[in-house]
mmCIF file of C-alpha atoms and ligand atoms in Angstrom:
data_model
loop_
_atom_site.group_PDB
_atom_site.id
_atom_site.type_symbol
_atom_site.label_atom_id
_atom_site.label_comp_id
_atom_site.label_asym_id
_atom_site.label_seq_id
_atom_site.Cartn_x
_atom_site.Cartn_y
_atom_site.Cartn_z
ATOM 1 C CA MET A 1 -0.032 -0.055 0.469
ATOM 2 C CA THR A 2 0.805 3.166 -0.356
ATOM 3 C CA VAL A 3 0.304 7.140 0.355
ATOM 4 C CA PHE A 4 -1.392 7.478 -3.287
ATOM 5 C CA ASP A 5 -3.675 3.811 -2.412
ATOM 6 C CA LEU A 6 -7.622 5.312 -1.216
ATOM 7 C CA THR A 7 -8.746 1.230 -0.359
ATOM 8 C CA GLY A 8 -11.371 2.003 1.605
ATOM 9 C CA ARG A 9 -12.546 5.968 0.579
ATOM 10 C CA ARG A 10 -15.601 6.831 -0.863
ATOM 11 C CA ALA A 11 -15.709 9.203 -3.564
ATOM 12 C CA LEU A 12 -18.450 11.260 -5.379
ATOM 13 C CA VAL A 13 -17.187 12.980 -8.900
ATOM 14 C CA THR A 14 -20.118 15.780 -9.832
ATOM 15 C CA GLY A 15 -20.388 15.435 -13.712
ATOM 16 C CA GLY A 16 -18.835 12.133 -14.049
ATOM 17 C CA ALA A 17 -20.961 10.672 -16.607
ATOM 18 C CA GLN A 18 -17.876 11.121 -19.728
ATOM 19 C CA GLY A 19 -15.195 13.566 -20.547
ATOM 20 C CA LEU A 20 -12.898 14.420 -17.630
ATOM 21 C CA GLY A 21 -14.730 13.810 -14.751
ATOM 22 C CA GLU A 22 -15.294 9.444 -16.373
ATOM 23 C CA GLY A 23 -11.904 9.539 -16.223
ATOM 24 C CA MET A 24 -11.532 10.825 -12.509
ATOM 25 C CA ALA A 25 -14.066 8.296 -11.989
ATOM 26 C CA ARG A 26 -12.254 5.679 -13.082
ATOM 27 C CA ALA A 27 -8.556 6.812 -11.566
ATOM 28 C CA LEU A 28 -10.229 6.913 -8.555
ATOM 29 C CA ALA A 29 -11.767 3.179 -8.955
ATOM 30 C CA ALA A 30 -7.925 1.721 -10.018
ATOM 31 C CA ALA A 31 -6.525 3.610 -6.933
ATOM 32 C CA GLY A 32 -8.974 1.090 -4.632
ATOM 33 C CA ALA A 33 -12.044 4.055 -3.696
ATOM 34 C CA SER A 34 -15.284 3.234 -3.946
ATOM 35 C CA VAL A 35 -17.105 5.445 -6.897
ATOM 36 C CA VAL A 36 -20.597 7.948 -7.202
ATOM 37 C CA VAL A 37 -20.884 8.945 -10.607
ATOM 38 C CA ALA A 38 -23.137 12.213 -10.484
ATOM 39 C CA ASP A 39 -24.476 13.152 -13.072
ATOM 40 C CA ILE A 40 -27.775 14.764 -15.424
ATOM 41 C CA GLN A 41 -26.650 12.112 -17.383
ATOM 42 C CA ASP A 42 -28.393 9.259 -17.080
ATOM 43 C CA SER A 43 -25.540 7.052 -19.091
ATOM 44 C CA GLY A 44 -22.984 7.527 -16.023
ATOM 45 C CA GLU A 45 -24.891 4.856 -14.642
ATOM 46 C CA GLN A 46 -23.136 2.516 -16.636
ATOM 47 C CA ILE A 47 -20.518 4.678 -16.057
ATOM 48 C CA ALA A 48 -20.470 3.541 -13.041
ATOM 49 C CA ALA A 49 -21.159 -0.411 -13.343
ATOM 50 C CA ALA A 50 -18.101 -0.126 -15.358
ATOM 51 C CA LEU A 51 -15.504 0.789 -12.805
ATOM 52 C CA PRO A 52 -12.994 -1.594 -12.214
ATOM 53 C CA SER A 53 -13.586 -3.651 -8.511
ATOM 54 C CA ASP A 54 -12.861 -6.450 -6.676
ATOM 55 C CA GLY A 55 -15.130 -8.250 -4.619
ATOM 56 C CA ASP A 56 -17.766 -6.471 -1.756
ATOM 57 C CA ARG A 57 -16.409 -2.667 -3.205
ATOM 58 C CA LYS A 58 -19.578 -1.152 -4.653
ATOM 59 C CA HIS A 59 -20.098 1.564 -6.942
ATOM 60 C CA ALA A 60 -23.053 4.012 -7.725
ATOM 61 C CA PHE A 61 -25.205 6.646 -10.158
ATOM 62 C CA THR A 62 -26.759 8.834 -8.610
ATOM 63 C CA ARG A 63 -28.524 11.544 -10.954
ATOM 64 C CA LEU A 64 -27.792 15.232 -10.031
ATOM 65 C CA ASP A 65 -28.158 18.615 -11.166
ATOM 66 C CA VAL A 66 -25.197 20.333 -9.860
ATOM 67 C CA THR A 67 -27.403 23.542 -9.538
ATOM 68 C CA SER A 68 -29.730 22.468 -7.610
ATOM 69 C CA GLU A 69 -30.127 22.768 -3.653
ATOM 70 C CA ALA A 70 -32.384 20.015 -3.449
ATOM 71 C CA ASP A 71 -30.748 17.489 -5.931
ATOM 72 C CA TRP A 72 -27.110 18.292 -3.845
ATOM 73 C CA GLU A 73 -29.112 16.914 -0.745
ATOM 74 C CA ARG A 74 -30.720 13.821 -1.980
ATOM 75 C CA ALA A 75 -27.409 12.745 -3.975
ATOM 76 C CA ILE A 76 -25.347 12.751 -0.786
ATOM 77 C CA THR A 77 -27.153 10.986 1.123
ATOM 78 C CA GLU A 78 -27.910 8.785 -1.717
ATOM 79 C CA ALA A 79 -24.563 8.216 -2.345
ATOM 80 C CA ILE A 80 -23.962 7.871 1.679
ATOM 81 C CA ALA A 81 -26.166 5.612 1.519
ATOM 82 C CA ALA A 82 -24.703 3.506 -1.195
ATOM 83 C CA VAL A 83 -21.162 3.151 -0.373
ATOM 84 C CA GLY A 84 -20.856 3.436 2.889
ATOM 85 C CA GLY A 85 -19.929 7.336 3.843
ATOM 86 C CA LEU A 86 -17.887 9.814 1.335
ATOM 87 C CA ASP A 87 -14.221 11.357 2.406
ATOM 88 C CA ILE A 88 -13.662 12.504 -1.039
ATOM 89 C CA LEU A 89 -15.548 15.469 -3.487
ATOM 90 C CA VAL A 90 -14.676 15.923 -6.610
ATOM 91 C CA ASN A 91 -17.027 19.559 -8.263
ATOM 92 C CA ASN A 92 -15.591 18.478 -12.169
ATOM 93 C CA ALA A 93 -19.152 19.917 -13.777
ATOM 94 C CA GLY A 94 -18.313 22.488 -15.369
ATOM 95 C CA ILE A 95 -19.554 23.844 -19.443
ATOM 96 C CA GLU A 96 -17.997 26.091 -21.252
ATOM 97 C CA ILE A 97 -19.780 28.238 -24.092
ATOM 98 C CA THR A 98 -17.491 30.078 -26.465
ATOM 99 C CA SER A 99 -18.479 33.694 -27.553
ATOM 100 C CA LEU A 100 -16.343 37.002 -28.144
ATOM 101 C CA ILE A 101 -17.432 39.157 -24.973
ATOM 102 C CA THR A 102 -19.208 41.849 -27.653
ATOM 103 C CA GLU A 103 -20.989 39.346 -28.620
ATOM 104 C CA VAL A 104 -22.052 37.144 -25.437
ATOM 105 C CA SER A 105 -25.768 36.726 -24.650
ATOM 106 C CA PRO A 106 -26.719 37.012 -20.846
ATOM 107 C CA ASP A 107 -28.231 33.465 -21.138
ATOM 108 C CA ASP A 108 -24.428 32.270 -21.990
ATOM 109 C CA ILE A 109 -23.422 34.339 -18.804
ATOM 110 C CA ARG A 110 -26.855 33.205 -16.060
ATOM 111 C CA ARG A 111 -25.716 29.162 -17.666
ATOM 112 C CA MET A 112 -22.251 29.429 -17.085
ATOM 113 C CA LEU A 113 -22.581 31.583 -13.580
ATOM 114 C CA GLU A 114 -25.225 29.260 -12.954
ATOM 115 C CA VAL A 115 -22.748 25.581 -13.563
ATOM 116 C CA ASN A 116 -20.022 26.259 -12.813
ATOM 117 C CA ILE A 117 -19.970 28.630 -9.974
ATOM 118 C CA LEU A 118 -22.914 28.144 -8.305
ATOM 119 C CA GLY A 119 -22.910 24.666 -8.744
ATOM 120 C CA THR A 120 -19.279 24.043 -7.229
ATOM 121 C CA THR A 121 -19.707 26.436 -4.151
ATOM 122 C CA LEU A 122 -22.654 24.114 -3.268
ATOM 123 C CA GLY A 123 -20.880 21.211 -3.271
ATOM 124 C CA ILE A 124 -18.123 22.537 -1.459
ATOM 125 C CA LYS A 125 -20.725 23.501 0.655
ATOM 126 C CA HIS A 126 -22.924 20.034 0.784
ATOM 127 C CA GLY A 127 -19.573 17.878 0.933
ATOM 128 C CA LEU A 128 -17.967 19.335 3.482
ATOM 129 C CA ARG A 129 -21.443 19.708 5.610
ATOM 130 C CA ALA A 130 -20.917 16.220 5.249
ATOM 131 C CA MET A 131 -17.499 15.143 6.093
ATOM 132 C CA ARG A 132 -17.141 17.248 8.772
ATOM 133 C CA PRO A 133 -17.644 15.919 12.341
ATOM 134 C CA GLY A 134 -21.343 15.174 13.519
ATOM 135 C CA GLY A 135 -21.837 15.263 9.538
ATOM 136 C CA ALA A 136 -23.894 12.294 7.893
ATOM 137 C CA ALA A 137 -19.897 11.193 6.673
ATOM 138 C CA GLY A 138 -17.833 13.010 9.704
ATOM 139 C CA GLY A 139 -15.216 11.370 9.412
ATOM 140 C CA GLY A 140 -12.451 14.841 7.676
ATOM 141 C CA GLY A 141 -11.538 14.237 3.755
ATOM 142 C CA ALA A 142 -10.592 15.681 0.669
ATOM 143 C CA ILE A 143 -12.575 17.920 -1.754
ATOM 144 C CA VAL A 144 -11.338 18.342 -5.341
ATOM 145 C CA ASN A 145 -12.903 21.185 -7.484
ATOM 146 C CA ILE A 146 -12.012 21.811 -11.608
ATOM 147 C CA ALA A 147 -11.054 25.159 -11.900
ATOM 148 C CA SER A 148 -8.559 25.488 -15.567
ATOM 149 C CA VAL A 149 -5.897 27.219 -16.993
ATOM 150 C CA ALA A 150 -8.449 29.861 -18.406
ATOM 151 C CA ALA A 151 -8.417 31.106 -14.412
ATOM 152 C CA THR A 152 -4.651 31.539 -14.198
ATOM 153 C CA ILE A 153 -3.989 33.272 -18.845
ATOM 154 C CA ALA A 154 -6.621 35.117 -20.620
ATOM 155 C CA PHE A 155 -7.032 33.480 -24.128
ATOM 156 C CA PRO A 156 -9.370 35.092 -26.441
ATOM 157 C CA GLY A 157 -13.723 33.690 -27.036
ATOM 158 C CA ILE A 158 -14.053 32.390 -23.149
ATOM 159 C CA SER A 159 -14.321 35.360 -20.907
ATOM 160 C CA VAL A 160 -16.590 34.094 -19.044
ATOM 161 C CA TYR A 161 -16.061 31.112 -18.645
ATOM 162 C CA SER A 162 -12.544 32.307 -17.257
ATOM 163 C CA ALA A 163 -14.416 34.217 -15.198
ATOM 164 C CA THR A 164 -15.985 31.467 -13.696
ATOM 165 C CA LYS A 165 -13.131 29.186 -13.261
ATOM 166 C CA SER A 166 -11.113 31.761 -11.774
ATOM 167 C CA ALA A 167 -14.489 31.930 -9.177
ATOM 168 C CA VAL A 168 -13.793 28.095 -8.679
ATOM 169 C CA ASP A 169 -9.763 29.607 -7.917
ATOM 170 C CA ARG A 170 -11.032 31.688 -5.245
ATOM 171 C CA LEU A 171 -13.164 29.171 -2.867
ATOM 172 C CA THR A 172 -11.547 26.776 -2.939
ATOM 173 C CA ARG A 173 -8.950 29.417 -1.301
ATOM 174 C CA VAL A 174 -11.764 30.099 1.251
ATOM 175 C CA ALA A 175 -13.214 27.147 1.694
ATOM 176 C CA ALA A 176 -10.101 25.923 2.667
ATOM 177 C CA MET A 177 -9.289 28.211 5.340
ATOM 178 C CA GLU A 178 -12.736 28.075 6.794
ATOM 179 C CA SER A 179 -12.376 24.279 7.213
ATOM 180 C CA GLY A 180 -9.170 24.637 8.332
ATOM 181 C CA LYS A 181 -9.435 27.279 11.009
ATOM 182 C CA LEU A 182 -13.371 25.436 11.751
ATOM 183 C CA GLY A 183 -11.933 21.815 12.622
ATOM 184 C CA TYR A 184 -13.942 20.463 9.878
ATOM 185 C CA GLY A 185 -10.455 17.760 8.579
ATOM 186 C CA VAL A 186 -11.053 18.540 4.891
ATOM 187 C CA ARG A 187 -8.531 19.448 2.589
ATOM 188 C CA VAL A 188 -10.144 21.858 -0.626
ATOM 189 C CA ASN A 189 -8.189 21.701 -3.296
ATOM 190 C CA CYS A 190 -8.331 22.912 -6.869
ATOM 191 C CA VAL A 191 -6.363 21.909 -10.287
ATOM 192 C CA TYR A 192 -6.228 23.772 -14.042
ATOM 193 C CA PRO A 193 -6.572 21.204 -16.479
ATOM 194 C CA GLY A 194 -5.253 22.623 -19.543
ATOM 195 C CA LEU A 195 -7.029 21.348 -22.661
ATOM 196 C CA VAL A 196 -8.258 18.257 -23.350
ATOM 197 C CA PRO A 197 -10.215 16.676 -25.634
ATOM 198 C CA THR A 198 -13.100 15.847 -24.680
ATOM 199 C CA ALA A 199 -16.285 17.181 -26.435
ATOM 200 C CA MET A 200 -15.987 20.247 -24.173
ATOM 201 C CA GLY A 201 -12.406 20.167 -25.385
ATOM 202 C CA ALA A 202 -12.755 19.742 -29.085
ATOM 203 C CA GLY A 203 -16.138 22.160 -29.310
ATOM 204 C CA LEU A 204 -13.806 25.375 -27.942
ATOM 205 C CA ALA A 205 -11.207 24.502 -30.477
ATOM 206 C CA ASN A 206 -14.240 24.108 -33.551
ATOM 207 C CA ASP A 207 -15.568 27.501 -31.433
ATOM 208 C CA MET A 208 -12.995 29.474 -32.038
ATOM 209 C CA ALA A 209 -12.734 28.395 -35.493
ATOM 210 C CA THR A 210 -16.489 29.325 -36.362
ATOM 211 C CA ILE A 211 -16.765 32.765 -34.232
ATOM 212 C CA GLY A 212 -13.245 33.928 -36.485
ATOM 213 C CA LEU A 213 -10.664 33.386 -34.293
ATOM 214 C CA PHE A 214 -8.912 30.820 -36.117
ATOM 215 C CA GLY A 215 -9.112 29.297 -39.908
ATOM 216 C CA SER A 216 -9.888 26.015 -37.908
ATOM 217 C CA PRO A 217 -9.670 24.073 -35.151
ATOM 218 C CA ASP A 218 -6.783 22.277 -36.254
ATOM 219 C CA GLU A 219 -5.363 25.821 -36.074
ATOM 220 C CA ALA A 220 -7.043 26.643 -32.674
ATOM 221 C CA VAL A 221 -5.652 23.810 -31.433
ATOM 222 C CA ALA A 222 -1.912 23.857 -32.881
ATOM 223 C CA ALA A 223 -2.127 27.574 -30.952
ATOM 224 C CA VAL A 224 -2.077 26.268 -27.659
ATOM 225 C CA VAL A 225 0.258 23.283 -28.417
ATOM 226 C CA ASP A 226 2.685 26.159 -28.964
ATOM 227 C CA GLN A 227 1.728 28.254 -25.799
ATOM 228 C CA THR A 228 2.263 24.540 -23.670
ATOM 229 C CA PRO A 229 5.755 23.833 -22.600
ATOM 230 C CA SER A 230 5.453 19.915 -23.436
ATOM 231 C CA GLY A 231 4.488 20.362 -27.432
ATOM 232 C CA ARG A 232 0.890 18.967 -26.499
ATOM 233 C CA LEU A 233 -2.468 18.623 -25.796
ATOM 234 C CA GLY A 234 -3.736 17.033 -22.136
ATOM 235 C CA THR A 235 -5.714 13.717 -21.959
ATOM 236 C CA VAL A 236 -8.140 12.832 -19.487
ATOM 237 C CA GLU A 237 -5.732 10.375 -16.996
ATOM 238 C CA ASP A 238 -3.404 13.546 -17.285
ATOM 239 C CA ILE A 239 -6.192 14.912 -15.303
ATOM 240 C CA ALA A 240 -7.705 12.527 -13.374
ATOM 241 C CA ASP A 241 -3.982 11.307 -11.739
ATOM 242 C CA ALA A 242 -3.738 14.483 -10.569
ATOM 243 C CA VAL A 243 -7.123 14.344 -8.589
ATOM 244 C CA VAL A 244 -6.187 11.387 -7.117
ATOM 245 C CA PHE A 245 -2.656 13.293 -6.089
ATOM 246 C CA LEU A 246 -5.119 16.235 -4.382
ATOM 247 C CA ALA A 247 -7.332 13.552 -3.203
ATOM 248 C CA SER A 248 -4.994 10.506 -1.229
ATOM 249 C CA ASP A 249 -2.660 11.094 1.322
ATOM 250 C CA ALA A 250 -0.012 11.435 -0.796
ATOM 251 C CA ALA A 251 -1.823 15.683 -0.767
ATOM 252 C CA ARG A 252 -2.078 14.809 3.053
ATOM 253 C CA PHE A 253 -0.377 18.876 3.613
ATOM 254 C CA VAL A 254 -1.847 19.762 0.539
ATOM 255 C CA THR A 255 -5.082 22.599 1.139
ATOM 256 C CA GLY A 256 -6.019 25.520 -0.482
ATOM 257 C CA ALA A 257 -3.685 25.039 -3.336
ATOM 258 C CA GLY A 258 -4.200 25.368 -6.904
ATOM 259 C CA LEU A 259 -2.124 22.563 -9.179
ATOM 260 C CA PRO A 260 -1.759 23.802 -12.723
ATOM 261 C CA VAL A 261 -1.961 20.308 -14.567
ATOM 262 C CA ASP A 262 -1.762 21.687 -17.984
ATOM 263 C CA GLY A 263 2.032 20.691 -19.691
ATOM 264 C CA GLY A 264 3.218 24.185 -18.883
ATOM 265 C CA MET A 265 0.764 26.430 -20.917
ATOM 266 C CA GLY A 266 -0.206 28.580 -18.135
ATOM 267 C CA MET A 267 3.150 29.803 -16.050
HETATM 268 P P1 NAD B 1 -17.862 17.577 -20.715
HETATM 269 O O1 NAD B 1 -18.645 18.560 -20.987
HETATM 270 O O2 NAD B 1 -17.004 16.724 -21.688
HETATM 271 O O3 NAD B 1 -18.460 16.654 -19.230
HETATM 272 C C1 NAD B 1 -19.218 17.472 -18.478
HETATM 273 C C2 NAD B 1 -19.979 16.681 -17.498
HETATM 274 O O4 NAD B 1 -20.726 17.157 -17.159
HETATM 275 C C3 NAD B 1 -21.287 16.091 -18.597
HETATM 276 O O5 NAD B 1 -20.808 14.832 -18.106
HETATM 277 C C4 NAD B 1 -22.514 16.451 -18.337
HETATM 278 O O6 NAD B 1 -23.522 15.826 -18.423
HETATM 279 C C5 NAD B 1 -22.080 16.824 -17.002
HETATM 280 N N1 NAD B 1 -22.734 18.120 -16.593
HETATM 281 C C6 NAD B 1 -22.742 19.558 -17.030
HETATM 282 N N2 NAD B 1 -23.294 20.488 -16.421
HETATM 283 C C7 NAD B 1 -23.818 18.862 -15.591
HETATM 284 C C8 NAD B 1 -24.780 20.278 -14.121
HETATM 285 N N3 NAD B 1 -25.492 21.456 -14.078
HETATM 286 N N4 NAD B 1 -24.722 19.002 -13.512
HETATM 287 C C9 NAD B 1 -24.577 17.147 -12.888
HETATM 288 N N5 NAD B 1 -23.427 17.301 -13.999
HETATM 289 C C10 NAD B 1 -23.250 18.084 -14.955
HETATM 290 O O7 NAD B 1 -16.279 18.020 -19.996
HETATM 291 P P2 NAD B 1 -14.781 18.163 -19.941
HETATM 292 O O8 NAD B 1 -13.613 18.411 -21.072
HETATM 293 O O9 NAD B 1 -15.275 17.123 -19.443
HETATM 294 O O10 NAD B 1 -14.493 19.165 -18.498
HETATM 295 C C11 NAD B 1 -15.262 18.236 -17.561
HETATM 296 C C12 NAD B 1 -14.124 19.458 -15.768
HETATM 297 O O11 NAD B 1 -13.184 19.790 -16.734
HETATM 298 C C13 NAD B 1 -15.354 20.930 -16.510
HETATM 299 O O12 NAD B 1 -14.916 21.407 -15.243
HETATM 300 C C14 NAD B 1 -14.957 21.460 -17.557
HETATM 301 O O13 NAD B 1 -14.912 23.339 -17.191
HETATM 302 C C15 NAD B 1 -13.769 21.617 -16.468
HETATM 303 N N6 NAD B 1 -11.668 22.331 -17.965
HETATM 304 C C16 NAD B 1 -11.962 21.069 -19.076
HETATM 305 C C17 NAD B 1 -11.092 21.547 -19.925
HETATM 306 C C18 NAD B 1 -11.257 20.469 -20.960
HETATM 307 O O14 NAD B 1 -10.141 21.484 -21.609
HETATM 308 N N7 NAD B 1 -12.073 19.119 -21.199
HETATM 309 C C19 NAD B 1 -10.155 22.403 -19.969
HETATM 310 C C20 NAD B 1 -9.812 22.693 -18.717
HETATM 311 C C21 NAD B 1 -10.876 22.369 -17.427
#
């Protein structure tokens, strides 16, 4: 057993039905955790059913719209009942709507604020309530929020998305401070992923071309790679492994931190 081992831990991953969240669910399960996949897409049920397991270890799916407080209350209760507790919460669910700032619509701004800021805030709120002493789980733990390299640099076409991810960064710091000062025993950190060609990442490259910032999606990707010292896009596993690290005892003295996992793009 190593300090990265998550045997006996219980994790919930929002937005776990596809993309980075699906990869995080797989990586946490591979490290030994029981995982609850939480998503608005019912296909998360198949993702949970296919997670690596052994012996009696259970995984589960719960339907969760992160913008709904009632959903959070039900999902946390269901998750604790399904896997026997809660030690790790990954606030991964997020949306990105590409637009020049001169063209962005109030509806699109509100949608990004709702999912990325309100959703993450409610996740931190209910995660801390459940994991702190006296909570429904009560044994402390770790929260990992998914921000973005966009929180640390200026890339065209994603102004509001970038603003919401900067908010995730600040939420992380204040939550870590409150959790520490109030003796909750919950570490709170965030990750800044670089561009990964999931549905969201590939969609962003297409949208950048559509709104005229680049000649083609390939040119948009080439611009990102050119700005990245590691010389490539990220993979789902690159990001998932960083989440496992922050969730594990290997990060036992790490809280209130933002970890770039971007090949150096944001330095
Ligand atoms: P994705 O669009 O492929 O997957 C997002 C998942 O979140 C989906 O399963 C979706 O159903 C779920 N979701 C959306 N709204 C939800 C809601 N209201 N409640 C519950 N679930 C909801 O995106 P991804 O690329 O996997 O991104 C995951 C996270 O990583 C996001 O927060 C994103 O901002 C962040 N991120 C992605 C990249 C990238 O390049 N892919 C880079 C930096 C940060």
